[in-house]
Tab-separated table of C-alpha atoms in Angstrom:
chain	number	residue	atom	x	y	z
A	9	PRO	CA	-52.381	-128.150	-75.257
A	10	THR	CA	-52.258	-131.250	-78.377
A	11	SER	CA	-53.402	-134.424	-78.065
A	12	GLU	CA	-49.700	-135.872	-77.665
A	13	SER	CA	-49.170	-133.538	-74.344
A	14	VAL	CA	-52.997	-134.295	-72.966
A	15	ALA	CA	-54.162	-137.799	-72.371
A	16	ILE	CA	-57.716	-137.536	-73.462
A	17	PRO	CA	-59.911	-140.310	-70.954
A	18	GLU	CA	-61.852	-142.699	-72.643
A	19	GLU	CA	-65.631	-143.859	-71.774
A	20	VAL	CA	-66.290	-140.879	-69.523
A	21	PRO	CA	-69.309	-139.672	-68.979
A	22	LEU	CA	-71.142	-136.265	-69.804
A	23	VAL	CA	-73.586	-134.779	-68.176
A	24	THR	CA	-73.812	-131.083	-70.420
A	25	PRO	CA	-76.168	-128.882	-68.994
A	26	ALA	CA	-76.785	-126.198	-72.007
A	27	SER	CA	-76.520	-128.957	-74.783
A	28	THR	CA	-79.979	-128.890	-75.822
A	29	SER	CA	-80.256	-130.216	-79.235
A	30	ASP	CA	-82.497	-132.954	-79.958
A	31	GLU	CA	-79.464	-134.979	-82.009
A	32	ILE	CA	-78.166	-135.637	-78.276
A	33	THR	CA	-81.336	-137.521	-77.529
A	34	GLY	CA	-80.623	-140.198	-80.311
A	35	LEU	CA	-76.434	-140.413	-80.384
A	36	ASN	CA	-75.038	-144.162	-80.175
A	37	ASP	CA	-73.279	-142.878	-76.581
A	38	ASP	CA	-73.986	-146.409	-74.262
A	39	GLY	CA	-75.565	-144.283	-71.654
A	40	PHE	CA	-72.635	-141.953	-71.453
A	41	VAL	CA	-74.141	-139.062	-72.282
A	42	SER	CA	-77.391	-137.027	-70.458
A	43	ARG	CA	-78.400	-133.480	-69.711
A	44	THR	CA	-79.643	-131.639	-66.881
A	45	THR	CA	-81.428	-129.314	-68.895
A	46	PRO	CA	-84.637	-130.386	-71.440
A	47	PRO	CA	-84.019	-130.714	-75.541
A	48	ASP	CA	-85.253	-128.549	-77.845
A	49	SER	CA	-87.739	-131.667	-78.596
A	50	PHE	CA	-89.806	-129.910	-74.959
A	51	GLN	CA	-88.734	-125.805	-75.931
A	52	GLY	CA	-90.796	-125.797	-79.096
A	53	PRO	CA	-93.971	-126.938	-77.989
A	54	THR	CA	-93.623	-124.918	-74.263
A	55	LEU	CA	-93.343	-121.612	-76.856
A	56	ALA	CA	-96.244	-122.589	-78.852
A	57	ASN	CA	-97.887	-122.868	-75.750
A	58	PHE	CA	-96.551	-119.629	-74.122
A	59	MET	CA	-97.603	-118.183	-77.449
A	60	ASP	CA	-101.444	-119.616	-77.456
A	61	GLU	CA	-101.590	-118.225	-74.253
A	62	ALA	CA	-100.223	-114.715	-75.216
A	63	LEU	CA	-101.643	-114.028	-78.435
A	64	ASN	CA	-105.358	-115.392	-76.982
A	65	GLY	CA	-105.209	-118.521	-79.323
A	66	ALA	CA	-103.526	-120.064	-81.781
A	67	GLN	CA	-106.571	-120.845	-83.420
A	68	GLY	CA	-106.502	-119.213	-86.988
A	69	LYS	CA	-103.244	-116.902	-86.424
A	70	THR	CA	-100.163	-116.952	-88.872
A	71	VAL	CA	-96.892	-117.229	-87.596
A	72	ASN	CA	-93.556	-116.286	-89.745
A	73	VAL	CA	-90.653	-118.561	-88.447
A	74	GLY	CA	-86.894	-117.521	-88.917
A	75	VAL	CA	-84.055	-119.968	-87.906
A	76	ARG	CA	-80.127	-120.100	-88.031
A	77	ASN	CA	-79.570	-122.864	-90.518
A	78	ASP	CA	-77.698	-125.240	-88.461
A	79	ALA	CA	-78.911	-128.173	-85.457
A	80	TYR	CA	-80.277	-125.732	-83.189
A	81	GLY	CA	-82.439	-123.572	-85.350
A	82	THR	CA	-83.739	-125.961	-87.294
A	83	GLY	CA	-84.250	-128.533	-84.537
A	84	LEU	CA	-86.431	-125.995	-82.705
A	85	GLY	CA	-88.279	-124.406	-85.980
A	86	ASP	CA	-89.038	-127.621	-86.414
A	87	THR	CA	-90.954	-129.010	-83.307
A	88	PHE	CA	-91.964	-125.450	-82.605
A	89	SER	CA	-94.161	-125.911	-85.770
A	90	ALA	CA	-95.306	-128.777	-85.974
A	91	ALA	CA	-96.486	-127.738	-81.691
A	92	TRP	CA	-98.441	-124.719	-82.893
A	93	GLU	CA	-100.266	-126.130	-85.997
A	94	ASP	CA	-101.406	-128.784	-83.710
A	95	LEU	CA	-102.750	-126.020	-81.503
A	96	GLY	CA	-104.604	-125.010	-85.046
A	97	GLY	CA	-101.977	-121.959	-85.819
A	98	SER	CA	-100.139	-122.103	-89.027
A	99	ILE	CA	-96.676	-121.204	-90.381
A	100	GLY	CA	-96.837	-118.267	-93.025
A	101	GLU	CA	-92.977	-118.161	-94.353
A	102	ARG	CA	-90.336	-120.786	-93.054
A	103	ILE	CA	-86.888	-119.515	-93.406
A	104	ASP	CA	-83.787	-121.375	-92.425
A	105	TYR	CA	-80.785	-118.811	-93.048
A	106	ASP	CA	-77.189	-119.234	-93.728
A	107	ILE	CA	-75.326	-117.780	-90.246
A	108	ASP	CA	-72.518	-116.241	-92.884
A	109	LEU	CA	-73.796	-114.431	-94.654
A	110	PRO	CA	-72.544	-110.429	-95.087
A	111	ASN	CA	-76.183	-109.337	-94.416
A	112	TYR	CA	-79.666	-110.767	-94.274
A	113	ASP	CA	-82.076	-107.845	-95.818
A	114	THR	CA	-83.586	-110.244	-98.236
A	115	GLU	CA	-83.984	-112.564	-95.373
A	116	ALA	CA	-85.462	-110.065	-93.776
A	117	GLU	CA	-87.526	-108.762	-96.186
A	118	GLN	CA	-89.548	-112.939	-96.320
A	119	ILE	CA	-89.722	-113.105	-92.211
A	120	THR	CA	-91.729	-110.070	-92.268
A	121	SER	CA	-94.013	-111.300	-94.995
A	122	GLY	CA	-97.300	-111.396	-95.351
A	123	ASN	CA	-98.281	-109.303	-92.711
A	124	PRO	CA	-97.845	-112.400	-89.476
A	125	ASP	CA	-99.569	-112.313	-86.216
A	126	ALA	CA	-96.356	-112.865	-84.801
A	127	ILE	CA	-92.700	-113.695	-85.855
A	128	VAL	CA	-90.626	-116.530	-84.086
A	129	ILE	CA	-87.081	-115.664	-84.217
A	130	VAL	CA	-84.129	-119.035	-83.099
A	131	ASP	CA	-80.786	-118.048	-83.209
A	132	PHE	CA	-77.497	-117.063	-81.167
A	133	PRO	CA	-76.619	-113.268	-80.643
A	134	GLU	CA	-73.601	-113.001	-82.782
A	135	THR	CA	-75.778	-113.684	-86.062
A	136	TYR	CA	-78.677	-112.054	-84.673
A	137	ASN	CA	-76.377	-108.782	-84.033
A	138	LYS	CA	-76.593	-108.529	-87.892
A	139	VAL	CA	-80.431	-110.079	-88.559
A	140	GLY	CA	-82.011	-107.772	-86.020
A	141	PRO	CA	-81.383	-104.619	-88.383
A	142	ALA	CA	-82.247	-105.794	-91.440
A	143	LEU	CA	-85.374	-106.840	-89.680
A	144	VAL	CA	-85.922	-103.542	-88.379
A	145	ARG	CA	-84.734	-101.796	-92.158
A	146	THR	CA	-88.136	-103.450	-93.237
A	147	GLY	CA	-90.272	-101.289	-90.853
A	148	ASN	CA	-92.791	-104.082	-90.665
A	149	PHE	CA	-90.508	-105.609	-87.794
A	150	ASP	CA	-92.254	-104.746	-84.005
A	151	PRO	CA	-89.951	-106.693	-80.836
A	152	ALA	CA	-93.177	-106.690	-78.645
A	153	ASN	CA	-94.981	-108.999	-81.940
A	154	ALA	CA	-91.726	-111.584	-82.125
A	155	PHE	CA	-90.734	-114.499	-79.892
A	156	VAL	CA	-87.655	-116.295	-79.329
A	157	THR	CA	-85.537	-119.201	-77.490
A	158	ASP	CA	-83.016	-119.598	-74.987
A	159	GLY	CA	-80.533	-118.553	-77.393
A	160	LEU	CA	-81.025	-115.253	-77.370
A	161	ILE	CA	-81.871	-114.421	-73.720
A	162	SER	CA	-78.172	-112.235	-73.125
A	163	GLY	CA	-78.081	-109.348	-71.469
A	164	ASP	CA	-75.689	-108.211	-74.252
A	165	LEU	CA	-78.333	-108.416	-76.875
A	166	ALA	CA	-79.363	-105.278	-77.761
A	167	GLU	CA	-75.863	-103.958	-77.138
A	168	GLY	CA	-74.855	-105.705	-80.778
A	169	ALA	CA	-78.423	-105.404	-82.341
A	170	GLY	CA	-79.659	-102.377	-81.184
A	171	ALA	CA	-82.425	-101.638	-79.014
A	172	ASP	CA	-85.312	-101.155	-82.042
A	173	ALA	CA	-84.213	-104.486	-82.397
A	174	VAL	CA	-84.701	-106.245	-79.092
A	175	ASN	CA	-86.987	-104.176	-76.676
A	176	GLY	CA	-90.255	-106.117	-76.602
A	177	LEU	CA	-89.094	-109.685	-77.534
A	178	ARG	CA	-90.049	-112.376	-75.440
A	179	GLY	CA	-88.975	-115.718	-75.005
A	180	THR	CA	-88.272	-118.923	-73.407
A	181	ALA	CA	-85.407	-120.538	-71.443
A	182	PRO	CA	-84.182	-123.615	-69.221
A	183	GLY	CA	-85.192	-121.611	-66.061
A	184	ALA	CA	-85.809	-123.147	-61.957
A	185	PRO	CA	-89.434	-123.257	-60.252
A	186	ASP	CA	-89.352	-120.037	-58.322
A	187	GLU	CA	-90.953	-121.142	-55.190
A	188	ASP	CA	-89.018	-124.657	-54.637
A	189	THR	CA	-87.117	-124.712	-51.752
A	190	ALA	CA	-84.174	-126.132	-53.332
A	191	THR	CA	-83.859	-123.562	-55.774
A	192	VAL	CA	-84.108	-120.342	-53.649
A	193	ALA	CA	-81.867	-122.129	-51.212
A	194	PHE	CA	-79.563	-121.896	-54.540
A	195	ASP	CA	-80.162	-118.030	-55.158
A	196	GLU	CA	-79.479	-117.254	-51.655
A	197	ARG	CA	-76.179	-118.876	-51.738
A	198	TYR	CA	-75.785	-117.466	-55.262
A	199	VAL	CA	-75.841	-114.056	-54.333
A	200	GLU	CA	-74.782	-114.463	-51.083
A	201	PHE	CA	-70.447	-115.511	-51.285
A	202	GLU	CA	-68.098	-114.012	-53.744
A	203	PRO	CA	-67.949	-112.411	-56.145
A	204	ARG	CA	-70.584	-110.770	-55.533
A	205	ASN	CA	-72.664	-108.641	-58.062
A	206	VAL	CA	-72.932	-111.142	-60.590
A	207	ASP	CA	-76.098	-111.512	-62.272
A	208	ARG	CA	-78.078	-114.781	-62.765
A	209	MET	CA	-77.347	-116.547	-65.569
A	210	THR	CA	-79.090	-119.231	-68.453
A	211	PHE	CA	-78.034	-122.815	-66.691
A	212	ASP	CA	-76.615	-121.707	-63.676
A	213	ALA	CA	-78.206	-124.178	-61.800
A	214	GLN	CA	-78.465	-126.437	-64.128
A	215	ASN	CA	-74.474	-126.482	-64.012
A	216	PHE	CA	-74.876	-126.932	-60.346
A	217	ASP	CA	-76.671	-130.058	-60.732
A	218	ALA	CA	-74.253	-131.788	-63.520
A	219	VAL	CA	-71.868	-130.898	-60.760
A	220	ILE	CA	-73.910	-132.827	-58.169
A	221	LEU	CA	-75.279	-135.602	-59.958
A	222	CYS	CA	-71.598	-137.240	-61.076
A	223	TYR	CA	-70.353	-137.119	-57.729
A	224	LEU	CA	-73.660	-138.442	-56.491
A	225	ALA	CA	-73.258	-140.890	-58.571
A	226	ALA	CA	-69.584	-141.652	-58.048
A	227	VAL	CA	-70.979	-141.928	-55.064
A	228	ALA	CA	-73.404	-144.946	-56.049
A	229	ALA	CA	-70.862	-146.285	-57.843
A	230	GLY	CA	-68.440	-146.624	-55.174
A	231	SER	CA	-65.899	-145.527	-57.676
A	232	THR	CA	-64.399	-142.644	-59.345
A	233	GLU	CA	-64.261	-144.826	-62.744
A	234	GLY	CA	-66.118	-143.480	-66.318
A	235	PRO	CA	-67.527	-146.581	-66.942
A	236	ASP	CA	-68.489	-147.501	-63.186
A	237	ILE	CA	-70.378	-144.034	-63.009
A	238	ALA	CA	-72.040	-143.508	-66.355
A	239	PRO	CA	-75.450	-146.003	-65.685
A	240	GLU	CA	-75.618	-144.542	-62.008
A	241	ILE	CA	-76.673	-141.446	-62.735
A	242	GLN	CA	-80.279	-141.211	-65.036
A	243	PRO	CA	-81.727	-143.791	-61.574
A	244	ILE	CA	-80.149	-140.231	-59.311
A	245	SER	CA	-81.976	-138.214	-61.188
A	246	ALA	CA	-85.168	-139.419	-61.529
A	247	PRO	CA	-88.052	-141.676	-59.421
A	248	PRO	CA	-88.555	-144.276	-57.613
A	249	GLY	CA	-86.766	-143.136	-54.563
A	250	ASP	CA	-86.411	-141.261	-51.903
A	251	ALA	CA	-86.670	-137.484	-52.646
A	252	PHE	CA	-83.300	-135.424	-51.547
A	253	THR	CA	-82.385	-131.488	-52.197
A	254	TRP	CA	-78.883	-130.473	-52.608
A	255	GLU	CA	-78.303	-129.220	-49.420
A	256	GLU	CA	-79.557	-132.561	-47.776
A	257	LEU	CA	-76.225	-134.038	-49.364
A	258	PRO	CA	-74.872	-135.762	-46.381
A	259	ALA	CA	-78.253	-137.171	-45.916
A	260	ALA	CA	-78.116	-138.365	-49.754
A	261	ILE	CA	-74.372	-139.725	-49.600
A	262	GLU	CA	-75.264	-142.083	-46.440
A	263	ALA	CA	-78.333	-143.388	-48.585
A	264	LEU	CA	-76.716	-144.000	-51.577
A	265	GLN	CA	-73.538	-146.297	-49.491
A	266	ASN	CA	-76.312	-148.053	-47.350
A	267	GLY	CA	-77.494	-149.367	-50.903
A	268	ASP	CA	-80.862	-147.179	-50.807
A	269	ASP	CA	-82.258	-145.850	-54.142
A	270	ILE	CA	-82.979	-141.913	-54.599
A	271	ASP	CA	-84.341	-138.977	-56.573
A	272	TYR	CA	-81.743	-136.608	-56.511
A	273	GLN	CA	-84.052	-132.784	-56.647
A	274	GLY	CA	-82.063	-130.200	-58.342
A	275	ALA	CA	-81.261	-126.776	-58.059
A	276	ALA	CA	-83.476	-126.583	-61.358
A	277	GLY	CA	-86.031	-128.696	-59.828
A	278	ALA	CA	-86.808	-132.153	-60.163
A	279	ILE	CA	-84.141	-133.598	-63.168
A	280	ASP	CA	-86.357	-136.652	-64.418
A	281	GLN	CA	-83.565	-138.423	-66.810
A	282	ASP	CA	-85.959	-140.700	-69.351
A	283	ASP	CA	-83.483	-143.503	-70.440
A	284	THR	CA	-82.107	-141.566	-73.345
A	285	GLY	CA	-80.646	-139.151	-70.439
A	286	ASP	CA	-82.924	-136.307	-70.784
A	287	ALA	CA	-83.969	-134.241	-68.658
A	288	THR	CA	-88.246	-134.274	-68.456
A	289	ALA	CA	-89.137	-132.042	-65.135
A	290	GLY	CA	-88.985	-128.452	-64.511
A	291	VAL	CA	-89.598	-124.911	-65.813
A	292	TYR	CA	-88.550	-123.126	-68.907
A	293	ASP	CA	-89.087	-119.211	-67.384
A	294	ILE	CA	-90.070	-116.182	-69.468
A	295	PHE	CA	-88.559	-113.497	-70.328
A	296	GLU	CA	-89.437	-109.845	-71.746
A	297	PHE	CA	-86.634	-107.667	-72.606
A	298	SER	CA	-86.835	-103.926	-71.750
A	299	GLY	CA	-84.227	-101.366	-71.155
A	300	GLY	CA	-81.668	-103.475	-73.643
A	301	ALA	CA	-81.860	-106.403	-71.159
A	302	PRO	CA	-84.025	-109.703	-70.031
A	303	GLU	CA	-86.017	-110.173	-67.312
A	304	ALA	CA	-87.744	-113.006	-66.480
A	305	VAL	CA	-91.644	-112.238	-65.951
A	306	ASP	CA	-93.279	-115.367	-65.819
A	307	GLU	CA	-92.381	-119.479	-65.828
A	308	VAL	CA	-93.854	-122.308	-67.378
A	309	GLU	CA	-93.985	-125.773	-66.997
A	310	VAL	CA	-92.185	-128.092	-69.321
A	311	THR	CA	-94.494	-128.603	-72.128
A	312	LEU	CA	-93.793	-133.101	-72.865
A	313	PRO	CA	-93.948	-133.677	-76.697
A	314	GLU	CA	-96.850	-135.342	-78.195
């Protein structure tokens, strides 16, 4: 379709379930852009805190950081590095690499240089498919001593980058509270209905919550017009108000129709959007790659930036 054949509506609110770039926070969007997943400014400190525990303390520990040179990579590289240094650790090498290089041998040598206590990689699979093998070729790379972020939590990563570059990697990705009633119920429904045998995916609960928030905001506004819906989304996602889960939609709808304030509790947990539309609550899953596949082994609460 082209712009001549499709009418592009203006002033339509966007609730994104997977866009984590910090650049979204500062958009001059008049409240029309929000999200159900925390921004990267939260994931950087959360990863730093996890590594602080995994390495028995950040104090005196050196980490080398390799990131793709774009908004996602440099943004997360910055927030992680600042948080790691706040914990008493240091950054040895920081390599921001071009995403279109034919090979990454030079960059891999820099990332693994200096005998760091750990390595952090912020990337997506299409680039890590070349970066990972280059790291292995240095002879100084052990995935068990490397940490990644949500962009590399993929079941296809070992197929593209090779098992030697993947198995042992640990990392963070937005998740959902394991013992939360609404989260457990969502998981049960996910595997119960057709199509069967579909694995849970990163951001699936956040996708679901984005749809429900838009629906509830339309109910609150009594309208399906974007300018009416947009200002209703943030208040519905956060305190104050009576808590309603996605399993209690009829009651939530009735409350909104009565003019009551509600606090939607999502499949991904509490969302609690702030005034910029950023989700500020929830958990990050801790993943570890084994047998070529990432497995969630723990969860940690979102760490808010200082």
